[in-house]
Short mmCIF file of C-alpha atoms in Angstrom, two decimals:
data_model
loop_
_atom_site.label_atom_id
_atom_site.label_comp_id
_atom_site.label_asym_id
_atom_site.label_seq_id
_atom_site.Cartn_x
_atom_site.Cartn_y
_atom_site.Cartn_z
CA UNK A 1209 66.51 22.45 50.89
CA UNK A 1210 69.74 20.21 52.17
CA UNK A 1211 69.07 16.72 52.31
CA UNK A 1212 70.95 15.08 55.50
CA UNK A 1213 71.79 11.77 55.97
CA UNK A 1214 72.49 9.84 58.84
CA UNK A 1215 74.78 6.42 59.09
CA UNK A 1216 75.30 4.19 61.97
CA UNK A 1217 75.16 4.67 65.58
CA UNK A 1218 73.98 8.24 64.47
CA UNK A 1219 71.16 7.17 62.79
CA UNK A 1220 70.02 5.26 66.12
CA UNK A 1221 70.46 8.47 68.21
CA UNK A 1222 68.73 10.51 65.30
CA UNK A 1223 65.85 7.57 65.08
CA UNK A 1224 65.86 8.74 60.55
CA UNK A 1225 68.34 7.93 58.20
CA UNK A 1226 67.10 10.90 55.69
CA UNK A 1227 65.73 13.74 56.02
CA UNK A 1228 65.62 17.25 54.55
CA UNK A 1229 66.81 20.49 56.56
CA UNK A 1230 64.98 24.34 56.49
CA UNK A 1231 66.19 27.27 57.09
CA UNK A 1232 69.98 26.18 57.71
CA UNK A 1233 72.89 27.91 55.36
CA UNK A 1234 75.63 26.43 56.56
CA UNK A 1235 77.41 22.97 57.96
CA UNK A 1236 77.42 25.12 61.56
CA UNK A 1237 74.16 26.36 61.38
CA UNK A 1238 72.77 22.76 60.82
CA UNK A 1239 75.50 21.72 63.27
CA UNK A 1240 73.77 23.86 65.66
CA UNK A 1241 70.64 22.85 65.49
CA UNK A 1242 71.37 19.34 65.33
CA UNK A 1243 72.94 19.55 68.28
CA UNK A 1244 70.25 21.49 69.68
CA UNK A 1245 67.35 18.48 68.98
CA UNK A 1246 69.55 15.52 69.79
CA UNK A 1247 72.18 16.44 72.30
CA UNK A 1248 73.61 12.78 72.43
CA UNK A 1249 75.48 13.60 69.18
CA UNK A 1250 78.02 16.22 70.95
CA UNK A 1251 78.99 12.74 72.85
CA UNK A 1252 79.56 11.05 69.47
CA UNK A 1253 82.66 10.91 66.88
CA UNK A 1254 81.68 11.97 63.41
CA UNK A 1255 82.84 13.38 60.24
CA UNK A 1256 80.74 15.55 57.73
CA UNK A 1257 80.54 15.23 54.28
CA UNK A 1258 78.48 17.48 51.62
CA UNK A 1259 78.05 15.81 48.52
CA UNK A 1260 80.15 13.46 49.55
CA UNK A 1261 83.51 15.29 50.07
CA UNK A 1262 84.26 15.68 53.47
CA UNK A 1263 84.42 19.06 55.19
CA UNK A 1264 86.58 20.45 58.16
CA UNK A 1265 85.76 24.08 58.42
CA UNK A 1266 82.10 25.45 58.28
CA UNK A 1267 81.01 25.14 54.65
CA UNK A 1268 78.43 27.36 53.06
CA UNK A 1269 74.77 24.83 52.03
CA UNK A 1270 72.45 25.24 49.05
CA UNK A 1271 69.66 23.67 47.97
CA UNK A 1272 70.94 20.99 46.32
CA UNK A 1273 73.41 19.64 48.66
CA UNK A 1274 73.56 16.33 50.27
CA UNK A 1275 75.00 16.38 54.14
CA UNK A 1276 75.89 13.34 55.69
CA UNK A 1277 77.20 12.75 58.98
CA UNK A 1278 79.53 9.84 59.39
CA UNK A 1279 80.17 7.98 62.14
CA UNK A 1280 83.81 6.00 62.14
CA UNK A 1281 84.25 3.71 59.63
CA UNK A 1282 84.69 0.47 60.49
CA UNK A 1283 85.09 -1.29 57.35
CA UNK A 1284 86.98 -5.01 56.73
CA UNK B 1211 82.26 -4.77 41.10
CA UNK B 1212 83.42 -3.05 44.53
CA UNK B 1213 80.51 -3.32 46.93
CA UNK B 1214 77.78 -6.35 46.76
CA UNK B 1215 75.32 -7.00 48.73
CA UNK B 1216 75.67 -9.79 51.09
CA UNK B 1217 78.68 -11.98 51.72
CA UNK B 1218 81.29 -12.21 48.99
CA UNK B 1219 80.71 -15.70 47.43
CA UNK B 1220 82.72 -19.03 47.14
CA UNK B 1221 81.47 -18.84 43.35
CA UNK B 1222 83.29 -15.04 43.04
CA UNK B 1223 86.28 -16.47 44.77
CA UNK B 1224 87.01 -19.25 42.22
CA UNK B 1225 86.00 -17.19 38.95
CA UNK B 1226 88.47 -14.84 40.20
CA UNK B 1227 91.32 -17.34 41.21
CA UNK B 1228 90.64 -19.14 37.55
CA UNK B 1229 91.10 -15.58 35.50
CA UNK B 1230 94.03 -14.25 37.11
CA UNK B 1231 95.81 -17.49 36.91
CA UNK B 1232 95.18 -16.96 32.79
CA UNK B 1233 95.87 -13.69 32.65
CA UNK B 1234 98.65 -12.93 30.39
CA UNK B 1235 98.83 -9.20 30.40
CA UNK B 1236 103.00 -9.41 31.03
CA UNK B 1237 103.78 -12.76 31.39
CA UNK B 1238 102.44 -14.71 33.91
CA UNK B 1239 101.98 -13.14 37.36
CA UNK B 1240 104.88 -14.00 39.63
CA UNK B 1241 102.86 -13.43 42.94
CA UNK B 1242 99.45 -14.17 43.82
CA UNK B 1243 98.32 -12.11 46.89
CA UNK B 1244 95.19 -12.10 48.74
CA UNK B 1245 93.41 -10.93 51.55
CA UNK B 1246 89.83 -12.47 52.74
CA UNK B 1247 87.92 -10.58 55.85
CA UNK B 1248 86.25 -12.88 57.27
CA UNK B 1249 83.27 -12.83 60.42
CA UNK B 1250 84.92 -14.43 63.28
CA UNK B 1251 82.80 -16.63 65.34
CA UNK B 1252 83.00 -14.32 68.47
CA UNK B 1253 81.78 -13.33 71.58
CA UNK B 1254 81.47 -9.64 72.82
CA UNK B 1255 82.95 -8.58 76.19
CA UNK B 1256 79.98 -9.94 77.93
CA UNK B 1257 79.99 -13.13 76.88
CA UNK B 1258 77.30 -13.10 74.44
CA UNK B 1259 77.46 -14.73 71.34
CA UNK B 1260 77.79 -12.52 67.82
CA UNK B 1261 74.78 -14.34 65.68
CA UNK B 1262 75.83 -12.09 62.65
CA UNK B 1263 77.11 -9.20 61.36
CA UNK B 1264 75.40 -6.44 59.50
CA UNK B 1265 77.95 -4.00 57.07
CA UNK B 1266 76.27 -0.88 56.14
CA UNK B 1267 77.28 1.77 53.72
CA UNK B 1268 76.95 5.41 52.23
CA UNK B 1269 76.15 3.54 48.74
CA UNK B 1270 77.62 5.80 46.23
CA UNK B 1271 80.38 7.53 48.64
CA UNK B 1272 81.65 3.92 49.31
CA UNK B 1273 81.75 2.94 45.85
CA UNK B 1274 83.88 6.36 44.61
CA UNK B 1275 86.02 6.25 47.90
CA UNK B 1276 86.73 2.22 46.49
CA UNK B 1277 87.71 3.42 42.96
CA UNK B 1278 89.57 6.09 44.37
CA UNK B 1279 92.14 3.54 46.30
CA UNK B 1280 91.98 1.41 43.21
CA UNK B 1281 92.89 3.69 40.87
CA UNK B 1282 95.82 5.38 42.97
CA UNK B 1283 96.77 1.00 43.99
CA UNK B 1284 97.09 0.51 40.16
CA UNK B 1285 99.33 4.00 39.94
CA UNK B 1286 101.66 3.41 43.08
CA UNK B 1287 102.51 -0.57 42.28
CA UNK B 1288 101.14 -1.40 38.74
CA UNK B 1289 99.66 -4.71 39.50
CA UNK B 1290 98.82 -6.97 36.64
CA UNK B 1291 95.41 -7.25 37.67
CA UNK B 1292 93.53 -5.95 41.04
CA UNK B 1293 90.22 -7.36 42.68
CA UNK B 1294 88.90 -5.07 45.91
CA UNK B 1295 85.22 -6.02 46.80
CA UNK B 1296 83.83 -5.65 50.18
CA UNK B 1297 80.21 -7.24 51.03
CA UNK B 1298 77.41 -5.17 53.06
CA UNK B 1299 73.88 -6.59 54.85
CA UNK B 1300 74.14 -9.99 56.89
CA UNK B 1301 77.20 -11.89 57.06
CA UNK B 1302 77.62 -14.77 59.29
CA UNK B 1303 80.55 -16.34 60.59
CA UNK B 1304 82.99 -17.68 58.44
CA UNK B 1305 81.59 -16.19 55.67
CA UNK B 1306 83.85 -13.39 53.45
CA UNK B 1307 83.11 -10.00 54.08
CA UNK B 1308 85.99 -8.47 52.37
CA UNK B 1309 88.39 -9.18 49.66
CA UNK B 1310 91.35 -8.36 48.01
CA UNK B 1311 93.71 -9.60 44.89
CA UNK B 1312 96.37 -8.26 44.06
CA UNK B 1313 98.60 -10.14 41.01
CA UNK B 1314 101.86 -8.49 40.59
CA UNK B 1315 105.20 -9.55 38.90
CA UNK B 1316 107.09 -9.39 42.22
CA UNK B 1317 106.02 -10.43 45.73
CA UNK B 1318 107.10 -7.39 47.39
CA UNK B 1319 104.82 -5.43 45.48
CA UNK B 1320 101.71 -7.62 45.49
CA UNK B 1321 102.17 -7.62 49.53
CA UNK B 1322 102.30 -4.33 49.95
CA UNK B 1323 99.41 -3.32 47.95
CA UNK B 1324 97.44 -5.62 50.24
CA UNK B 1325 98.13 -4.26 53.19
CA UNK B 1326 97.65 -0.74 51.86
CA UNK B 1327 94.63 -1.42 50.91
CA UNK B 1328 93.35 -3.15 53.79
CA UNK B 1329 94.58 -0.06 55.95
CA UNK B 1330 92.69 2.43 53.40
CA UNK B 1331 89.12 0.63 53.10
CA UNK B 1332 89.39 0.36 56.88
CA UNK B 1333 90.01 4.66 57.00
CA UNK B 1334 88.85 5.97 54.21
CA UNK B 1335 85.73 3.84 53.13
CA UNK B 1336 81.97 4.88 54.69
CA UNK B 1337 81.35 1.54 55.83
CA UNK B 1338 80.11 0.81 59.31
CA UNK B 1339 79.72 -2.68 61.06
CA UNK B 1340 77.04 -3.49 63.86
CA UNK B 1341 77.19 -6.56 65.55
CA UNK B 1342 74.38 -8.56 66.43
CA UNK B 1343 73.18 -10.67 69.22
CA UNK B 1344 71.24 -13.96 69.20
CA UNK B 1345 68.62 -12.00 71.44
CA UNK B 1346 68.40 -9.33 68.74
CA UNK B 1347 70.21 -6.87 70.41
CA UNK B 1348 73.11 -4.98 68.54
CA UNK B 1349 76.13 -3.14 68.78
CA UNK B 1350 77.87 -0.87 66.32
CA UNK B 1351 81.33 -1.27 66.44
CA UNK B 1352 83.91 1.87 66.74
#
């Protein structure tokens, strides 16, 4: 199952930094029910990445993959 | 090295000055540029004082994103010799959170590898920065 990460103010909102996802095939489908559990997030700025690339359109999941949802970097 | 844990030392800072100043690779380096992030000794909007600040990262997505603007640095202006190292966990103020070394053979070229690189860490880099209070309180800053 996808593992899904969680940095920054996101990690506050989810209250985990890591977890692992069922039943979710794609970046929308977890999107979904993400959004669905914490609601705060649709007020939030983010970016996704699987296995750290990140993603713009609705990317098919496997197993293996590692999502993480990024907050804006604020680096410097 | 480019991510450490905890502030970027005084100790780092001179090792590095000393071996770039001997480095020979083509000649001499003409320019010397650097950039050191540093915590400022601030105050948020409310008045309350920053006690530290905490860098966080995606570990191994921080450290490819890092080799990635290395790498395409060294392409675009073929510095003698590059240093890009950003700290994470507490860092107080004053202390160096990020820094940057470019030796080049011109000026021109050293300076603008800087900045570029300053501009990319800051936008391309999973690194996020939460302030915190002397209460305990925190802020992330976006």
């Amino acid at each position: 199952m996808p593992q899904l990460l969680f940095f920054g103010p996101l990690a506050d909102i989810t209250r985990c930094k890591k977890t692992k996802i069922t039943g979710v095939k794609s970046t929308k489908e977890l999107m979904d029910c993400l959004y669905n559990d914490f609601p705060e997030l649709l007020q939030r700025k983010f970016k996704i990445a699987v296995n750290e690339k990140l993603v713009n359109q609705n990317t098919k999941l496997s197993e293996s993959d590692v999502v993480a949802l990024l907050p804006p970097f604020a680096g410097g | 090295m480019y991510i450490t844990k905890g502030k970027i030392t005084q100790k780092f800072l001179t090792l590095t000055f000393k071996k770039t100043l001997k480095f020979k690779k083509a000649g001499y380096p003409g320019a010397i540029c650097t950039f050191s992030g540093i915590v400022r000794d601030d105050k948020d909007k409310s008045g309350k004082k920053i006690n530290y600040i905490e860098y966080k990262c995606y570990g191994s997505m921080a450290k490819t994103k890092m080799k990635e603007i290395y790498s395409a640095v060294k392409k675009k202006y073929a510095p003698d010799y590059l240093v890009m190292v950003h700290g994470t966990g507490k860092i107080k103020a004053g202390e160096t959170s990020l820094f940057i070394l470019v030796a080049s053979q011109h000026s021109k070229q050293g300076l603008n590898a800087v900045k570029e690189i300053v501009k990319l860490i800051k936008t391309t880099v999973p690194i996020w920065k939460k302030e915190v209070f002397a209460d305990g309180s925190y802020r992330w800053v976006e």
